[in-house]
Amino acid sequence: MKIKHIGLLGLGTVGSGVARIIRDHQEKIQNQFGFSVQVDKVLVRDPKKIPEEFRGSFTVVSDYREIMEDPAIDLVVEVMGGIDFAKECLEAAFFNHKPVVTANKDLIAAYGKDLTRQAEEAGVSLRYEASVAGGIPILRALRESLAGDKLESVTGILNGTTNFILTKMTQEGADYAEVLKEAQALGFAEADPTSDVDGLDALRKVVILCKIAFGADVPMAKIPVQGIREVTPQDIQLAKDWGLVMKLLGRIQTSEQGEIFAEVAPFLVAKGHPLSQVDHEMNSIYTQGKASGTLMFYGAGAGELPTASAVLGDLLTICQELEQGVRPVAFARYEQELAWMSEDEVQARHFFHLAMAKDSQSLTPLLDQLGIHLEKSLVVPHDSKEGWTDFVGITELISYAQRQEFMAKVEACDQLVLRSVYGLMD
Amino acid sequence: MKIKHIGLLGLGTVGSGVARIIRDHQEKIQNQFGFSVQVDKVLVRDPKKIPEEFRGSFTVVSDYREIMEDPAIDLVVEVMGGIDFAKECLEAAFFNHKPVVTANKDLIAAYGKDLTRQAEEAGVSLRYEASVAGGIPILRALRESLAGDKLESVTGILNGTTNFILTKMTQEGADYAEVLKEAQALGFAEADPTSDVDGLDALRKVVILCKIAFGADVPMAKIPVQGIREVTPQDIQLAKDWGLVMKLLGRIQTSEQGEIFAEVAPFLVAKGHPLSQVDHEMNSIYTQGKASGTLMFYGAGAGELPTASAVLGDLLTICQELEQGVRPVAFARYEQELAWMSEDEVQARHFFHLAMAKDSQSLTPLLDQLGIHLEKSLVVPHDSKEGWTDFVGITELISYAQRQEFMAKVEACDQLVLRSVYGLMD
């Protein structure tokens, strides 16, 4: 039986998972594809750290050229993470006409366009299913299964760490800082949680989804991002009483006029909405298409084996392309020019929480002036300043421009202090 | 720009959807693939029934040979339904080396193996994503995204009509017969609902899933099927009080020893389980894989445009294969011999509902004798026979063999009447 030879860059969590699946699922792979897959060479920084179970099963190298320039290697799998060195490796792979599978969202969000072009010029594939939502096969579904549909919106719980934290805060009424510590102890959050809790990890996935679902090259800097550091147990509880659940969402929406808008922010999701029920470290992507209607994909967004499973799907597709001798079509082949939607057009109901001086008459005229109507509101005790009270409300549909104006006016008013504003998703 | 020419068999609900999407999404298709797609010929029984919007946009034929023998036709789409005539058409397509996309679950469940072989011999593709769960891209995910994983179980809400009926019965406490009438009036159930409510439609999808997820050719007759006609609002309510939701499931499970078991039956799903929240006419497939872990796919299981969207995904994949000039690999390429799991090995907790003569002492010794332990139980009023009472219980884990024996013993006992038994899923 023919063998496909793999060069693996990185043997951390995901890399070990890839090596394990290839070793343990060989029979199924051979059965389906008529070839077997073998990890021949692995690039690692410290050869001493190779786990016992893998000793002797592949050649360990410390210079990536030993993989890229080896004519026996059919395909390169990059699971190191990081940007600059990974980019250098991928470029060397393409230079040597080797196809690449990567799980590296940072790299693809930053340099996907450029790397796609290089792969195309080299006549080889570049695939990165594992870069978005780990084990959930969302990119292939968007690109292939939904190729004939026109998507209208894609909304996802794209980061397991923040979903774990928000779920705990919701279930236990606990504080952000407290739950973060617990998440770190359990290995669900990194020692430096910035990339997760500030929404940057979700942002990178949104950039990749913009491209694969809508063919849009949206620069990261264009997309507004808000993390979860400021989320309070009090707001979670108040929203819960109104049937709303706090979730960090990545959202991409388009208009009939061919515009796009993307954002990452904590949203309050109505309890009936399928995304409201995605808890703990799970991820989920919810799509609306003209033909397909509502679809939802749910699963593990990270972890050794789920992520490795996504890598394997890509790897086997490319091995089959090699077997068939086809010149592959770029994975990110869809390309359209979409204008950025103006803040007048993006609309949502909003939850807001203000502190106001007890005798203040400022809020009602301000809302009237901006044409903001409230669906419901509540006065709750203020927790610090004497002579103040808290006011929580849910607006009818308002534009993001109205929200901005509202926030600016509140900022300018002595008698009002804005504590939080969240969009609603229903 | 190159044009791919389609011959469409059938212009009913799904056929019209296919023609509409191809017409309306042309620009996106061209952008992604570099070719355009055109419906050239449509086979219909009654040419007078062609909707106004399509008049003049394609040639209407009444003999399928006008499509199969036309060298200009690149690909055949079969969306007529039915078995014998559809089979004849597909065989003619393969005889003429034309690839086929079909949405026909009855045909694939009955003759998938045979048709796959014919397509392979002709060197063309046969794809049928739309045959299972309509717009949900489950088959491609199982076959391609999860190609490197080993699946352990696949469980689905695979029939929208029965899910609609059970949801209504649950929400409104209404009777099966009553809700069926309503579903028929709303177009969610057919005049003759047999295929849906007796579980036969779900059964066909289970047969296809056995093949694509596990490579197993399981004959339809092997799979136990139970429909929803006997489900009572009382059992739904009793189970609800115990945090359980009634759903008609298609379930496929495998053992470590390489055995498989599949069934279609109403199950009681624990409220925390994602499948318990899939309501109305929606479908969902829940998978457990060694590497991918838990995945769930949710969406519209039927309907003009969702089903047509799935057809289009297949159609575009095949058009691209034609463009690349590759000899395709069979969609159902995965094949393994799996023994049928014995009823001793298949296990679940069970809900059961008995009527018993008021002074009966039969039940406890019977349960003891079979080694069945109860987790909880309840005595409820009996609704017809004087001097009888009803007993409802939930067992600990028991095997299907134990269940069978229990049912036989109850049957043989004068003082007990079995009203219902349902497996639990949690």
mmCIF file of C-alpha atoms in Angstrom, chain B residues 173-319:
data_model
loop_
_atom_site.group_PDB
_atom_site.id
_atom_site.type_symbol
_atom_site.label_atom_id
_atom_site.label_comp_id
_atom_site.label_asym_id
_atom_site.label_seq_id
_atom_site.Cartn_x
_atom_site.Cartn_y
_atom_site.Cartn_z
ATOM 1 C CA GLY B 173 -50.430 18.448 26.419
ATOM 2 C CA ALA B 174 -52.390 17.592 23.291
ATOM 3 C CA ASP B 175 -53.277 14.201 21.882
ATOM 4 C CA TYR B 176 -51.350 12.523 19.070
ATOM 5 C CA ALA B 177 -54.361 12.348 16.719
ATOM 6 C CA GLU B 178 -55.265 15.960 17.326
ATOM 7 C CA VAL B 179 -51.754 17.284 16.695
ATOM 8 C CA LEU B 180 -51.355 15.101 13.612
ATOM 9 C CA LYS B 181 -54.430 16.809 12.113
ATOM 10 C CA GLU B 182 -52.946 20.207 12.876
ATOM 11 C CA ALA B 183 -49.607 19.193 11.348
ATOM 12 C CA GLN B 184 -51.409 18.022 8.224
ATOM 13 C CA ALA B 185 -53.309 21.315 7.974
ATOM 14 C CA LEU B 186 -50.019 23.249 8.282
ATOM 15 C CA GLY B 187 -48.301 21.108 5.655
ATOM 16 C CA PHE B 188 -45.867 19.560 8.165
ATOM 17 C CA ALA B 189 -47.397 16.110 7.720
ATOM 18 C CA GLU B 190 -48.611 14.265 4.626
ATOM 19 C CA ALA B 191 -52.180 13.076 4.098
ATOM 20 C CA ASP B 192 -50.823 9.555 4.569
ATOM 21 C CA PRO B 193 -48.376 10.080 7.436
ATOM 22 C CA THR B 194 -47.279 6.430 7.691
ATOM 23 C CA SER B 195 -43.730 6.878 6.500
ATOM 24 C CA ASP B 196 -43.084 9.638 9.028
ATOM 25 C CA VAL B 197 -45.018 8.590 12.127
ATOM 26 C CA ASP B 198 -44.060 4.924 11.916
ATOM 27 C CA GLY B 199 -40.382 5.858 11.811
ATOM 28 C CA LEU B 200 -39.746 4.561 8.280
ATOM 29 C CA ASP B 201 -38.416 7.864 6.992
ATOM 30 C CA ALA B 202 -35.979 8.073 9.918
ATOM 31 C CA LEU B 203 -35.058 4.422 9.319
ATOM 32 C CA ARG B 204 -33.884 5.139 5.769
ATOM 33 C CA LYS B 205 -31.693 7.954 7.037
ATOM 34 C CA VAL B 206 -30.252 5.650 9.697
ATOM 35 C CA VAL B 207 -29.328 3.121 6.997
ATOM 36 C CA ILE B 208 -27.478 5.847 5.071
ATOM 37 C CA LEU B 209 -25.748 7.095 8.239
ATOM 38 C CA CYS B 210 -24.614 3.532 9.088
ATOM 39 C CA LYS B 211 -22.828 3.472 5.768
ATOM 40 C CA ILE B 212 -21.297 6.935 5.713
ATOM 41 C CA ALA B 213 -20.342 7.154 9.409
ATOM 42 C CA PHE B 214 -19.321 3.530 9.992
ATOM 43 C CA GLY B 215 -18.829 1.980 6.567
ATOM 44 C CA ALA B 216 -21.498 -0.571 7.477
ATOM 45 C CA ASP B 217 -24.024 -1.984 5.030
ATOM 46 C CA VAL B 218 -26.934 -2.632 7.366
ATOM 47 C CA PRO B 219 -30.089 -3.948 5.717
ATOM 48 C CA MET B 220 -33.205 -1.990 6.624
ATOM 49 C CA ALA B 221 -34.945 -5.132 7.909
ATOM 50 C CA LYS B 222 -32.259 -5.602 10.563
ATOM 51 C CA ILE B 223 -33.031 -2.348 12.348
ATOM 52 C CA PRO B 224 -35.795 -2.281 14.986
ATOM 53 C CA VAL B 225 -38.265 0.519 14.321
ATOM 54 C CA GLN B 226 -40.925 1.966 16.557
ATOM 55 C CA GLY B 227 -42.983 5.014 15.584
ATOM 56 C CA ILE B 228 -44.846 7.605 17.640
ATOM 57 C CA ARG B 229 -48.505 6.583 17.167
ATOM 58 C CA GLU B 230 -48.692 5.062 20.640
ATOM 59 C CA VAL B 231 -47.084 7.970 22.479
ATOM 60 C CA THR B 232 -49.524 9.460 24.983
ATOM 61 C CA PRO B 233 -49.656 12.975 26.422
ATOM 62 C CA GLN B 234 -49.739 11.322 29.846
ATOM 63 C CA ASP B 235 -46.344 9.645 29.401
ATOM 64 C CA ILE B 236 -44.917 12.856 27.969
ATOM 65 C CA GLN B 237 -46.128 14.713 31.053
ATOM 66 C CA LEU B 238 -44.911 12.089 33.523
ATOM 67 C CA ALA B 239 -41.495 12.038 31.883
ATOM 68 C CA LYS B 240 -41.391 15.841 31.801
ATOM 69 C CA ASP B 241 -41.807 15.895 35.564
ATOM 70 C CA TRP B 242 -38.676 13.769 35.735
ATOM 71 C CA GLY B 243 -36.749 16.157 33.469
ATOM 72 C CA LEU B 244 -37.125 14.076 30.310
ATOM 73 C CA VAL B 245 -38.263 15.093 26.825
ATOM 74 C CA MET B 246 -39.809 12.697 24.279
ATOM 75 C CA LYS B 247 -37.991 12.618 20.918
ATOM 76 C CA LEU B 248 -38.066 10.160 18.032
ATOM 77 C CA LEU B 249 -34.409 9.233 17.601
ATOM 78 C CA GLY B 250 -32.423 7.312 15.077
ATOM 79 C CA ARG B 251 -29.485 5.849 17.022
ATOM 80 C CA ILE B 252 -26.391 4.073 15.872
ATOM 81 C CA GLN B 253 -23.874 2.847 18.410
ATOM 82 C CA THR B 254 -20.765 0.729 18.160
ATOM 83 C CA SER B 255 -18.774 -1.297 20.661
ATOM 84 C CA GLU B 256 -15.052 -1.523 21.248
ATOM 85 C CA GLN B 257 -15.269 -5.046 19.822
ATOM 86 C CA GLY B 258 -16.315 -3.751 16.416
ATOM 87 C CA GLU B 259 -20.038 -4.348 16.653
ATOM 88 C CA ILE B 260 -22.836 -2.059 15.586
ATOM 89 C CA PHE B 261 -26.416 -1.555 16.710
ATOM 90 C CA ALA B 262 -28.980 0.754 15.158
ATOM 91 C CA GLU B 263 -32.593 1.504 16.009
ATOM 92 C CA VAL B 264 -35.394 4.009 15.508
ATOM 93 C CA ALA B 265 -37.664 4.631 18.497
ATOM 94 C CA PRO B 266 -39.126 7.321 20.719
ATOM 95 C CA PHE B 267 -36.616 8.035 23.469
ATOM 96 C CA LEU B 268 -36.787 10.150 26.586
ATOM 97 C CA VAL B 269 -33.924 12.610 26.403
ATOM 98 C CA ALA B 270 -32.567 14.277 29.549
ATOM 99 C CA LYS B 271 -33.293 18.016 29.533
ATOM 100 C CA GLY B 272 -29.616 18.958 29.741
ATOM 101 C CA HIS B 273 -28.822 17.048 26.539
ATOM 102 C CA PRO B 274 -28.515 19.265 23.448
ATOM 103 C CA LEU B 275 -30.945 17.036 21.503
ATOM 104 C CA SER B 276 -33.684 17.732 24.055
ATOM 105 C CA GLN B 277 -33.767 21.342 22.893
ATOM 106 C CA VAL B 278 -34.317 20.626 19.208
ATOM 107 C CA ASP B 279 -37.971 21.519 18.732
ATOM 108 C CA HIS B 280 -40.686 21.870 16.107
ATOM 109 C CA GLU B 281 -39.751 20.683 12.610
ATOM 110 C CA MET B 282 -35.987 21.089 13.140
ATOM 111 C CA ASN B 283 -33.541 18.203 12.766
ATOM 112 C CA SER B 284 -30.276 17.557 14.517
ATOM 113 C CA ILE B 285 -27.487 15.006 14.500
ATOM 114 C CA TYR B 286 -25.349 14.368 17.556
ATOM 115 C CA THR B 287 -22.093 12.455 17.160
ATOM 116 C CA GLN B 288 -19.527 11.008 19.544
ATOM 117 C CA GLY B 289 -16.075 10.395 18.155
ATOM 118 C CA LYS B 290 -12.867 9.122 19.698
ATOM 119 C CA ALA B 291 -11.029 12.275 18.684
ATOM 120 C CA SER B 292 -13.688 14.855 17.806
ATOM 121 C CA GLY B 293 -15.601 14.216 21.025
ATOM 122 C CA THR B 294 -19.148 15.536 20.993
ATOM 123 C CA LEU B 295 -20.400 17.328 17.910
ATOM 124 C CA MET B 296 -23.898 18.474 17.061
ATOM 125 C CA PHE B 297 -25.317 19.663 13.757
ATOM 126 C CA TYR B 298 -28.663 21.472 13.765
ATOM 127 C CA GLY B 299 -30.896 22.841 11.021
ATOM 128 C CA ALA B 300 -33.886 22.436 8.751
ATOM 129 C CA GLY B 301 -34.371 18.777 7.849
ATOM 130 C CA ALA B 302 -36.656 19.445 4.938
ATOM 131 C CA GLY B 303 -38.160 22.254 2.895
ATOM 132 C CA GLU B 304 -37.613 23.570 -0.600
ATOM 133 C CA LEU B 305 -34.578 25.793 -0.149
ATOM 134 C CA PRO B 306 -32.665 24.016 2.647
ATOM 135 C CA THR B 307 -32.837 20.721 0.758
ATOM 136 C CA ALA B 308 -31.936 22.466 -2.500
ATOM 137 C CA SER B 309 -28.957 24.084 -0.752
ATOM 138 C CA ALA B 310 -27.629 20.620 0.095
ATOM 139 C CA VAL B 311 -28.167 19.502 -3.516
ATOM 140 C CA LEU B 312 -26.225 22.541 -4.726
ATOM 141 C CA GLY B 313 -23.258 21.759 -2.450
ATOM 142 C CA ASP B 314 -22.979 18.312 -4.046
ATOM 143 C CA LEU B 315 -23.603 19.628 -7.535
ATOM 144 C CA LEU B 316 -20.810 22.205 -7.256
ATOM 145 C CA THR B 317 -18.359 19.663 -5.847
ATOM 146 C CA ILE B 318 -19.016 17.391 -8.815
ATOM 147 C CA CYS B 319 -18.793 20.258 -11.315
#
